[in-house]
Coordinates of C-alpha atoms in Angstrom, one line a residue:
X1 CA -10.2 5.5 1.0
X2 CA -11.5 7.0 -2.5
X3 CA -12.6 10.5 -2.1
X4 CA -12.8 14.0 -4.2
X5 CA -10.9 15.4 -6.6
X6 CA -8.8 12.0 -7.3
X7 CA -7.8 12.6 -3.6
X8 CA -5.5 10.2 -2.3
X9 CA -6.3 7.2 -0.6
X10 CA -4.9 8.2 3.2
X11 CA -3.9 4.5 3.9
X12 CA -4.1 0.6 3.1
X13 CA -7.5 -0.3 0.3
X14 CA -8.7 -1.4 3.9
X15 CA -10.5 2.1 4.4
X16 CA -13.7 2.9 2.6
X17 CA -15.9 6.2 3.4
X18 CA -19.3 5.5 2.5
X19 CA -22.2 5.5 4.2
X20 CA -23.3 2.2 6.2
X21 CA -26.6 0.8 5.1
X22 CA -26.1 -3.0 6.8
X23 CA -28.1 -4.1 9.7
X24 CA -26.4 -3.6 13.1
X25 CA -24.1 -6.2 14.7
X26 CA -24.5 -5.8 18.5
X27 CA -21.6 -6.0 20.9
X28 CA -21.1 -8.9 23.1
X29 CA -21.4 -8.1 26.9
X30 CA -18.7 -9.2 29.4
X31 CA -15.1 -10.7 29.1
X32 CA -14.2 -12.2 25.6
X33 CA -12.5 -15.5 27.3
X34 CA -9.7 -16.2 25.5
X35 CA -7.5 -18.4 27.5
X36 CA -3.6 -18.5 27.8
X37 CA -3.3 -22.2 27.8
X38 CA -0.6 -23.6 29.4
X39 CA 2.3 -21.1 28.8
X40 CA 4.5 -19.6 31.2
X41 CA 4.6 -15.6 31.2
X42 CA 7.7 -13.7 30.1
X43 CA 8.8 -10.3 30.1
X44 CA 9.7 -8.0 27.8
X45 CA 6.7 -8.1 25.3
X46 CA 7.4 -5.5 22.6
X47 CA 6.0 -2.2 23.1
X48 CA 3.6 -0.6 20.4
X49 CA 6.5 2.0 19.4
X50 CA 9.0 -0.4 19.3
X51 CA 10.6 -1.2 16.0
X52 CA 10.3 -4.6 14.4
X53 CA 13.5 -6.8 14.1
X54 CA 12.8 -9.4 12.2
X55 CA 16.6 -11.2 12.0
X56 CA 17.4 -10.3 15.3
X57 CA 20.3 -7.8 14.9
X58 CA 18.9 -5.4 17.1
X59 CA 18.7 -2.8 14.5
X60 CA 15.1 -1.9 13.1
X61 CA 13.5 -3.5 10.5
X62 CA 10.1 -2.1 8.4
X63 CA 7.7 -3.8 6.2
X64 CA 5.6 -1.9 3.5
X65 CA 2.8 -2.9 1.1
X66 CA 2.9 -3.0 -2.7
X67 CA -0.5 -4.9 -2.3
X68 CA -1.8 -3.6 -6.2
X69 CA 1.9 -5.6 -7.7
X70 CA 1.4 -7.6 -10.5
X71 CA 2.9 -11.0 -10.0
X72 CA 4.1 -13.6 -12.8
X73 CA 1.7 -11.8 -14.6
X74 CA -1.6 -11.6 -11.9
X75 CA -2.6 -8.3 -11.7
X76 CA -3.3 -7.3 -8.0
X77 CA -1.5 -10.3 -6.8
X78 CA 0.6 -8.3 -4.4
X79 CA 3.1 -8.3 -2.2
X80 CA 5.4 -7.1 0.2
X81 CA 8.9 -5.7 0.5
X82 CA 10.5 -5.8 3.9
X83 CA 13.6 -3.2 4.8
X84 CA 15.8 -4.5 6.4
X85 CA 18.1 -2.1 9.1
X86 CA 22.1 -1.2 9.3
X87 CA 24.6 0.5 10.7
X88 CA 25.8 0.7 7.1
X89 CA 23.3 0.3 4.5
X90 CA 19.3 -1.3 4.0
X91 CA 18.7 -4.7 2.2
X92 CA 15.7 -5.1 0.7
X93 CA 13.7 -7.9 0.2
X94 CA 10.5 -8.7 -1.6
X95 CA 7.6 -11.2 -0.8
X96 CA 5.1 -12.7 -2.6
X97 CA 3.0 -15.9 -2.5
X98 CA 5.1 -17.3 -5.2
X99 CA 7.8 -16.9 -2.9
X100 CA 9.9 -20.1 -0.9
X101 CA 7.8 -21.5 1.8
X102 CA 4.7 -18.3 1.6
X103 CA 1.5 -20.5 1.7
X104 CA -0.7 -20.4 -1.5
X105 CA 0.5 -18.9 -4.8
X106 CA 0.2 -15.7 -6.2
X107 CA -3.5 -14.9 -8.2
X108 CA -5.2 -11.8 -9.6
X109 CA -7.0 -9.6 -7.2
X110 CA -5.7 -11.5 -3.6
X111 CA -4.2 -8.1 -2.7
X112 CA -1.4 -9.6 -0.2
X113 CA 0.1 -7.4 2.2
X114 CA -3.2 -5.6 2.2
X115 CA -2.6 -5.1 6.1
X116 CA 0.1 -6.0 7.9
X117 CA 1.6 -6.7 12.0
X118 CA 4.2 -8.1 13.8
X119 CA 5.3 -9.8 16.7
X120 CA 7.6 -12.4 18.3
X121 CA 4.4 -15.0 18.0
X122 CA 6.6 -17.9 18.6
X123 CA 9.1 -16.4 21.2
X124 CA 12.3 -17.4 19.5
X125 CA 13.7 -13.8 19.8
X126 CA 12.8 -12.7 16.1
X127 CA 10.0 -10.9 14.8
X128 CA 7.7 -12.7 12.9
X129 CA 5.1 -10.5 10.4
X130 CA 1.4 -11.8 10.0
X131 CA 0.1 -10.1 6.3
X132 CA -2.9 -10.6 5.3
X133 CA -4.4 -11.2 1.1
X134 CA -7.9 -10.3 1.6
X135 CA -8.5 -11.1 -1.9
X136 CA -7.6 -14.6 -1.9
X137 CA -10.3 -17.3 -3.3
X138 CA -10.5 -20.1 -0.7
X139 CA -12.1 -23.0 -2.2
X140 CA -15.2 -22.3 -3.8
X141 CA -15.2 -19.1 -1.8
X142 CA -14.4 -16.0 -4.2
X143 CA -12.7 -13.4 -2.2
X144 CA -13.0 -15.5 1.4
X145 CA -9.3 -13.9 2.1
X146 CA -6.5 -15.4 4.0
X147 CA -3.9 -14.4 6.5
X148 CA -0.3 -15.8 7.1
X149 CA 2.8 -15.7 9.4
X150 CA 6.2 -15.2 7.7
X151 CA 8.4 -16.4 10.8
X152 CA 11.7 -14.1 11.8
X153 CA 15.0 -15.7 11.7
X154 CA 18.8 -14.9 11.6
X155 CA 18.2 -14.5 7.9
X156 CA 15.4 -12.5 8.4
X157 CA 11.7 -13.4 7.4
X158 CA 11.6 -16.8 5.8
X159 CA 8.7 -19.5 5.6
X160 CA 5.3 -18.9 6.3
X161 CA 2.4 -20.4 8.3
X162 CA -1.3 -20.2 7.3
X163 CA -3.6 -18.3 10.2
X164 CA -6.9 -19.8 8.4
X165 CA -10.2 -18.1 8.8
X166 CA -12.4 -19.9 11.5
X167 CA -15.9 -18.6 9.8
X168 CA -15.7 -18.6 6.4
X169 CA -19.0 -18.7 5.9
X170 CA -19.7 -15.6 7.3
X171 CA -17.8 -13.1 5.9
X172 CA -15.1 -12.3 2.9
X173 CA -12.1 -10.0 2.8
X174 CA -10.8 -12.3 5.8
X175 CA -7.1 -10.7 6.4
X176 CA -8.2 -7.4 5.4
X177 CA -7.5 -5.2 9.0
X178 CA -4.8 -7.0 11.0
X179 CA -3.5 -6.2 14.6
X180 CA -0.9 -7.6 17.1
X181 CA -1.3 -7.3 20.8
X182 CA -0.9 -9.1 24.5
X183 CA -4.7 -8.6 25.1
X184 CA -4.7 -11.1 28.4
X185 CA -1.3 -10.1 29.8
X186 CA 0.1 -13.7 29.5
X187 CA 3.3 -12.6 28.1
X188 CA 2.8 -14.0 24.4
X189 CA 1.2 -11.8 21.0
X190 CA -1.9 -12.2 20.1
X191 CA -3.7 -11.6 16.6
X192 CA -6.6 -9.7 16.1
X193 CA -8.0 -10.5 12.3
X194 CA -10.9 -8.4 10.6
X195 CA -12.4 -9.1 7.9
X196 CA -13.6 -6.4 5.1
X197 CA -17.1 -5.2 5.0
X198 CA -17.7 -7.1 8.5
X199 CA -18.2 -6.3 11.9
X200 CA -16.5 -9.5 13.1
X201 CA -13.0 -9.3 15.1
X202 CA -11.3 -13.1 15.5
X203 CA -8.7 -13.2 17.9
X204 CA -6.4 -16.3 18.3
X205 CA -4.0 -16.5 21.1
X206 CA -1.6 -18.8 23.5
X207 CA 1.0 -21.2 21.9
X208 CA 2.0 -20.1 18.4
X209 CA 4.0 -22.1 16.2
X210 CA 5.5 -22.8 12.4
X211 CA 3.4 -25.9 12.9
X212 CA 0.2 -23.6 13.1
X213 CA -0.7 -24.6 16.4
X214 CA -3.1 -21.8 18.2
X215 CA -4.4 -22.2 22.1
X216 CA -7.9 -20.5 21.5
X217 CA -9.8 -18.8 19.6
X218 CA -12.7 -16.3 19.7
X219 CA -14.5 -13.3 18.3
X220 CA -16.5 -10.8 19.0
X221 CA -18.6 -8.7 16.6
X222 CA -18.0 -4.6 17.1
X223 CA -20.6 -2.1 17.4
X224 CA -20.3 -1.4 13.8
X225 CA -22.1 -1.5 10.5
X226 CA -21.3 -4.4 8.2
X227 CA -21.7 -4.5 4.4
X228 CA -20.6 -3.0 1.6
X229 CA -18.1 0.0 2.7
X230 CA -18.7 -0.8 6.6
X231 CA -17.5 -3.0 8.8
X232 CA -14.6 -2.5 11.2
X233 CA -12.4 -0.3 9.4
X234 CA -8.7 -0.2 11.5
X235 CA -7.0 -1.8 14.9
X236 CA -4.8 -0.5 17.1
X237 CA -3.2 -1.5 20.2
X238 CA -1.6 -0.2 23.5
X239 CA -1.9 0.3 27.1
X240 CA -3.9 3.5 27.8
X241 CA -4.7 2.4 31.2
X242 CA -1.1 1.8 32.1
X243 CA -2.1 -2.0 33.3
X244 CA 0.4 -3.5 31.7
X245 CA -2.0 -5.3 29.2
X246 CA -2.7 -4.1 25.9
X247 CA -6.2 -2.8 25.0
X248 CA -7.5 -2.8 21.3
X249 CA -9.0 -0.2 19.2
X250 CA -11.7 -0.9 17.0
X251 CA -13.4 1.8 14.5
X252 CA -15.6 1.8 12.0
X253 CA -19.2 3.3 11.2
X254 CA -20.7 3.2 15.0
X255 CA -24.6 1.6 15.8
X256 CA -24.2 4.2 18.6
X257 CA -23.8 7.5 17.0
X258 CA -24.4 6.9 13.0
X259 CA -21.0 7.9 12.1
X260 CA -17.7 6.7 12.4
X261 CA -15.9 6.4 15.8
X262 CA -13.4 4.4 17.8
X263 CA -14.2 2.2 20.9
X264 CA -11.7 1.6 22.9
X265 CA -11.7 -1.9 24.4
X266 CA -9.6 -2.4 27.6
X267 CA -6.8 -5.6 27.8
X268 CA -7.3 -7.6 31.0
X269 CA -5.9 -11.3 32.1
X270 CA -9.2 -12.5 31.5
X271 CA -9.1 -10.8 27.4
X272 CA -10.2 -7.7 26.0
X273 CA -13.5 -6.3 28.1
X274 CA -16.3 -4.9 26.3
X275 CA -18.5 -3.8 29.7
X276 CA -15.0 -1.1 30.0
X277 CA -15.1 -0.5 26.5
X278 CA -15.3 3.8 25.9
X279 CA -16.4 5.4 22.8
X280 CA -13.6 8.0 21.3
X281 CA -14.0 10.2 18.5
X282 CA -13.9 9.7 15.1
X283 CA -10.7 9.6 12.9
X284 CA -9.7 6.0 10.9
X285 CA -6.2 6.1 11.8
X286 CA -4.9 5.6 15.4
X287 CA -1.4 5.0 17.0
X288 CA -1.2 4.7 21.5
X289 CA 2.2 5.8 23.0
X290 CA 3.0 7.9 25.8
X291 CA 3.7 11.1 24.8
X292 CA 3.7 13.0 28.3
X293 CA 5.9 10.4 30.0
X294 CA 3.3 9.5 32.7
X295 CA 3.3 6.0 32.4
X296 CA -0.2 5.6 30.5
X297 CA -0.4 5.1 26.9
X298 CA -2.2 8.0 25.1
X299 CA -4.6 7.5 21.6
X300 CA -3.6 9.5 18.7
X301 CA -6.7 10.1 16.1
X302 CA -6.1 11.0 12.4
X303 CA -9.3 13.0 11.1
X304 CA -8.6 13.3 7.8
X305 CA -12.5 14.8 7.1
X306 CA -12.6 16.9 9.4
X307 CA -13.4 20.2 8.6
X308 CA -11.2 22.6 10.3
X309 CA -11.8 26.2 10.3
X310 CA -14.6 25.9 7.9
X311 CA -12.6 24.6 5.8
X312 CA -13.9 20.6 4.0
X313 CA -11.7 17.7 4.6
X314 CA -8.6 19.8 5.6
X315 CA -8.3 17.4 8.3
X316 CA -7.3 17.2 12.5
X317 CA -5.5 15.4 14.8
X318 CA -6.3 14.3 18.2
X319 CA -4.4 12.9 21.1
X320 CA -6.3 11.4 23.9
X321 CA -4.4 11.6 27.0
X322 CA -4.3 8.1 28.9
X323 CA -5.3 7.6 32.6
X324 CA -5.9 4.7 35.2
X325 CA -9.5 4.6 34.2
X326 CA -8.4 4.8 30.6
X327 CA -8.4 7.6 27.4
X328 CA -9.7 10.6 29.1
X329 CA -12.0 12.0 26.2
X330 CA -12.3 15.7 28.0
X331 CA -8.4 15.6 28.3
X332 CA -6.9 15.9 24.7
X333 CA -5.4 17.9 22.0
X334 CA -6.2 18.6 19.0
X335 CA -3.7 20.2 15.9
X336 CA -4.7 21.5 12.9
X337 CA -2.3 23.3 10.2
X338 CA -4.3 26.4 11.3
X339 CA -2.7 25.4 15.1
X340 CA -0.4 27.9 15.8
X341 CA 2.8 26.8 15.2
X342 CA 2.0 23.8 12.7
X343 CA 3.6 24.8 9.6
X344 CA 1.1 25.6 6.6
X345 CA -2.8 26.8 6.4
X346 CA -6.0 24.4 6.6
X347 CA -7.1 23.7 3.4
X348 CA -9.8 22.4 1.2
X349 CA -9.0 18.4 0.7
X350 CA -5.5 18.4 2.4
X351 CA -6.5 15.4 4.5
X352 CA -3.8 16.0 7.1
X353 CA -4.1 13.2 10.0
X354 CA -4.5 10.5 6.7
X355 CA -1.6 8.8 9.0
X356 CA 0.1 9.7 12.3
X357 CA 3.0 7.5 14.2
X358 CA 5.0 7.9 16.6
X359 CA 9.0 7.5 17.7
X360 CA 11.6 9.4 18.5
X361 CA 12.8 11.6 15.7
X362 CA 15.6 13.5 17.3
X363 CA 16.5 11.2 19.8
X364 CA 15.9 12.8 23.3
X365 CA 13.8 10.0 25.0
X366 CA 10.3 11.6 24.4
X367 CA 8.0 10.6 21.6
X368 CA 7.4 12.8 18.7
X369 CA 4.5 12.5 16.2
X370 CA 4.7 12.5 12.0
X371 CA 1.3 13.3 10.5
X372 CA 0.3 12.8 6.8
X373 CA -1.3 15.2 4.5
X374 CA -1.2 13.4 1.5
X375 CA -4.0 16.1 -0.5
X376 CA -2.0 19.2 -0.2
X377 CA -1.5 21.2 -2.5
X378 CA 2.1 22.5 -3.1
X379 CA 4.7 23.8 -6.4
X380 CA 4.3 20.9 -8.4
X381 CA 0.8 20.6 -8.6
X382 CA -2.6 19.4 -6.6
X383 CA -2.0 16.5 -4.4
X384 CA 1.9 16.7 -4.6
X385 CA 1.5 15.7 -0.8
X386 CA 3.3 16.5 2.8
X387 CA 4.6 14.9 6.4
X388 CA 4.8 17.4 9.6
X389 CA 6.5 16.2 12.5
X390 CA 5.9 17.4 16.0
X391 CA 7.9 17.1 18.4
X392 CA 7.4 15.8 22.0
X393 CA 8.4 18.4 24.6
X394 CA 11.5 18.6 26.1
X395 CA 10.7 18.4 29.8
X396 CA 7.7 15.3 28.4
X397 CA 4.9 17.2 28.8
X398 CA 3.3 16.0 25.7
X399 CA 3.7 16.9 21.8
X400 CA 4.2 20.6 21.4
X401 CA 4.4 22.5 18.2
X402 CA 7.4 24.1 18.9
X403 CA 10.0 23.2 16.6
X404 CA 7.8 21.6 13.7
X405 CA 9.6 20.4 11.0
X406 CA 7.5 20.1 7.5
X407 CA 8.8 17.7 4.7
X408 CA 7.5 17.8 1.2
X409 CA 9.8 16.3 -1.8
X410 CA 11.2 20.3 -2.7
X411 CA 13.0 19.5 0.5
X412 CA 16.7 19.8 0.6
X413 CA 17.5 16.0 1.0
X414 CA 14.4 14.7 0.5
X415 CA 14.3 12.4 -2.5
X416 CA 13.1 13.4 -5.9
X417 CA 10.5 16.3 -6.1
X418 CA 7.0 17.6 -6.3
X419 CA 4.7 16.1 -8.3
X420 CA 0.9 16.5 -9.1
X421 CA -0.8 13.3 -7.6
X422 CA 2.7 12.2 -5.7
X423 CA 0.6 11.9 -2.4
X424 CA 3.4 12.2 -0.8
X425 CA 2.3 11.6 3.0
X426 CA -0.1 8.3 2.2
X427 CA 1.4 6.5 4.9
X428 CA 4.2 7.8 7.6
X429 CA 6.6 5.5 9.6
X430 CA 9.2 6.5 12.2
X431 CA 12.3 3.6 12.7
X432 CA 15.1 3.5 13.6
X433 CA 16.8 1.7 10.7
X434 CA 20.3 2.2 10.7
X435 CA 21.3 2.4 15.0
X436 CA 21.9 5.3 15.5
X437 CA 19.1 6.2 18.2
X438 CA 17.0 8.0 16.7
X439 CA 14.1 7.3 14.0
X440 CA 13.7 8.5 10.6
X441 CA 11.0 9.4 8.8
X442 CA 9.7 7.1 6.5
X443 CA 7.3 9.0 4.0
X444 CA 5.6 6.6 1.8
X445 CA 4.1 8.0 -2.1
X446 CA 1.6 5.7 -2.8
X447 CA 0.9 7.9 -6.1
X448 CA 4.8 8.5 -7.3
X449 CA 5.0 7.4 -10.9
X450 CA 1.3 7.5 -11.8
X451 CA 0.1 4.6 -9.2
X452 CA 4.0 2.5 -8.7
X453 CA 4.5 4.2 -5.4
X454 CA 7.8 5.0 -3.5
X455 CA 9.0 4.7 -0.4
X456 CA 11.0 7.8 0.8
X457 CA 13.5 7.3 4.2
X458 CA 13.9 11.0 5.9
X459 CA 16.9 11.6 7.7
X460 CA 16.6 14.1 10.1
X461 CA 19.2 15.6 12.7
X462 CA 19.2 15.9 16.5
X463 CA 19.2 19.8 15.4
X464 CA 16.4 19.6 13.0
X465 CA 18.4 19.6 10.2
X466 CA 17.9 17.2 7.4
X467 CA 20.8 14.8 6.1
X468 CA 21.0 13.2 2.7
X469 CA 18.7 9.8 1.5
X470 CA 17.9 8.0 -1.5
X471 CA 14.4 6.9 -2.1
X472 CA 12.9 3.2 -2.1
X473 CA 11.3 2.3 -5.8
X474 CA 9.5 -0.1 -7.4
X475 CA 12.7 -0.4 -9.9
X476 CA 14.5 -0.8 -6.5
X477 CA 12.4 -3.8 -5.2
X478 CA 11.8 -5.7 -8.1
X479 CA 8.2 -4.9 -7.9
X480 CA 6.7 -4.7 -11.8
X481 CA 5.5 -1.7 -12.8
X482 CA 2.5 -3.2 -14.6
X483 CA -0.9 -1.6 -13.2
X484 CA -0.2 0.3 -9.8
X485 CA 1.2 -1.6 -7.3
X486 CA 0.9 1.4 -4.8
X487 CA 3.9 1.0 -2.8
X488 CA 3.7 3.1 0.4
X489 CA 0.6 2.8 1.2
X490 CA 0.7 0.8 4.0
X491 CA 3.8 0.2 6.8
X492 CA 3.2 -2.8 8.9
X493 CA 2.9 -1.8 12.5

């Protein structure tokens, strides 16, 4: 997401601003069929704010993208390095398509771990991660892109399983925007794969296993620009109508309104339903949760353009309360770091909603909500970077501003220190890694040590109070430092 003044990117190389020039790709009407096959429900599927355990410990576990890491050598190859949770300490462990059982090998420019999401896909009780190399060459097709499955196990993420593209002849970057959802309510995750610079959603669903077998499959194309810097741009899923089902949201550079927007696209047993579909308002980065404890998932927006107060690219966030009928769009609210109560002032190019999740940071049941602001300015120079977290209220009423806690690496306990270009704040995470019920904060630096990128976990207290953490490096990873691998630009969710 290349902007002014050597701004940081505010997530994955999946985000481009630019203006769409493509033709329009028209929405299909009616149910996208996409048929359970012949499996039985179950219960239990994993809930958007629910962490990832990928060796089945029951402590959370977090991927995060180094997609710019040389490999053997192969600039850009990428990869991605998985944290794993305890009650004592984090492993660590670093994947690659050179790696044991990954499908294809690591080359120059495939960009894996680009995007990634995760899911029990095979229902064994583990985790499984789908990551995506957008960059690959398949065949004779330069940049087609590629997706896989790394499968969860009591050791954690082992072999892999290709997801290959079903149109390759229509678009490249395949793998580029990646999301994980039960869209048809048949008890099993199902992947929805973009593909960069395309309009074009594939979903595959049913049956899922290390042999590669897949029920269905189908697409539908968004009401988006394609081309160069259009196309669907991030997906997201949750239940914002409380069904039961998960819903999908699409954005990108709208037909409908010349800009960029999200649609929301309703989960039912029959797939996801375009005739139910809503438009939202713009703002690349989404996350669903409920954050007023009414039983209906509600659509945070990051606006990272937005121009609040006057003020260009300061940047807003929005949360879209859910409802029966879906995200009510005259029912939200909206913060700004001119809000009152949200620590610092809107500025020009702080970018703050780059990234938003949510979890429970001090561990009272309601969810809170970290927020990005990877351009601000702070001691230590332009773009040093900053998290806020809000918290939810304590009688669940929704996220309140009470209370806000602001990070930036001057912290007490937070690792290292301000730095020009740091961009501290390029991607946000909340997890609870190490079991103790409530989530830290998990800042990621995509611009820490001139492009390597760090990782930084944030311990913080049921009082507020922040507790002592080291920082995740490169050097710690085994990631080479040749070029800029970028680490922390992108947490698998």
């Amino acid at each position: 997401m290349a902007k002014h003044k050597h701004a940081p990117a505010p997530s994955s190389a999946r985000i481009r601003l630019a203006t769409a020039t493509a033709a329009a790709a028209a929405l299909t009407g009616g149910l996208l069929a996409v048929s359970a096959g012949s499996a039985s429900a179950v219960t239990g599927v994993e809930r958007p704010d629910a962490d990832a355990d990928f060796n089945g410990d029951g402590i959370g576990d977090t991927a995060v993208s180094a997609s710019g890491a040389s490999v053997s050598g192969h600039a850009n190859a990428g990869q991605i390095a998985v944290v794993y949770g305890g009650t004592v300490s984090r492993t660590y462990a670093t994947i690659s398509q050179n790696t044991a059982g990954v499908p294809g090998s690591a080359e120059s420019g495939d960009r894996f771990g680009a995007d990634s999401a995760y899911g029990d896909f095979d229902l064994d009780g583990y985790d499984d991660l789908l990551v995506g190399a957008p960059g690959e060459d398949v065949g004779r097709d330069t940049n087609g892109g590629t997706a896989a499955i790394l499968w969860g196990s009591p050791s954690g993420l082992t072999s892999g399983t290709t997801v290959e593209d079903p149109r390759p002849d229509f678009h490249d970057g395949y793998g580029g925007i990646l999301e994980a959802g039960d869209f048809d309510g048949d008890g099993r995750q199902d992947l929805a794969i973009g593909s960069v610079n395309s309009a074009t959603v594939e979903l595959f669903s049913g049956a899922m296993s290390r042999g590669g077998g897949l029920t269905s499959i189908s697409k539908f194309n968004a009401p988006v620009y394609s081309g160069d810097g259009a196309g669907v741009w991030n997906l997201h899923s949750g239940d914002a109508n409380g069904d039961g089902i998960d819903d999908l949201i699409v954005n990108g550079y709208s037909t409908d309104t010349d800009r960029n927007a999200n649609l929301w696209i309703p989960g039912t047993t029959s797939g996801l339903s375009t005739t139910r579909s809503q438009l939202l308002p713009e703002g690349v980065i989404t996350d669903l949760g409920d954050t007023n404890s009414d039983g209906y998932d509600d659509i945070v927006i990051g606006n990272f353009w937005s121009n609040s107060g006057g003020v260009s690219d300061s940047g807003a966030v929005y949360v879209m309360k859910g409802s029966a009928s879906g995200p009510g769009i005259d029912s939200h609210q909206t913060f700004t770091q001119n809000t009152s109560g949200v620590p610092g002032n809107s500025e020009k190019e702080d970018y703050f909603g780059s990234e938003v999740d949510l979890g429970d940071v001090n561990g009272d049941g309601h969810l809170d909500l970290v927020i990005g602001a990877p351009g601000e300015d702070l001691t230590g120079g332009a773009d040093t970077g900053s998290a806020t977290v809000l918290y939810g209220a304590a009688d669940g009423s929704g996220i309140t501003t009470s209370g806000a806690l602001f990070l930036e690496q001057n912290n007490a306990f937070v690792p290292n220190s301000n730095e020009q270009n740091d961009q501290f704040g390029s991607d946000v995470h909340l997890d609870d890694l190490n079991g103790d019920g409530h989530d830290e904060v998990y800042v990621g630096a995509r611009g820490e040590n001139g492009g390597n990128g760090a990782v930084y976990p944030v311990r913080v207290n049921a009082d507020g109070t922040l507790a002592a953490s080291s920082g995740i490096y490169t050097s710690t990873l085994g990631i080479s430092a040749s070029g800029t691998p970028v680490l922390g630009t992108n947490f698998t969710d």
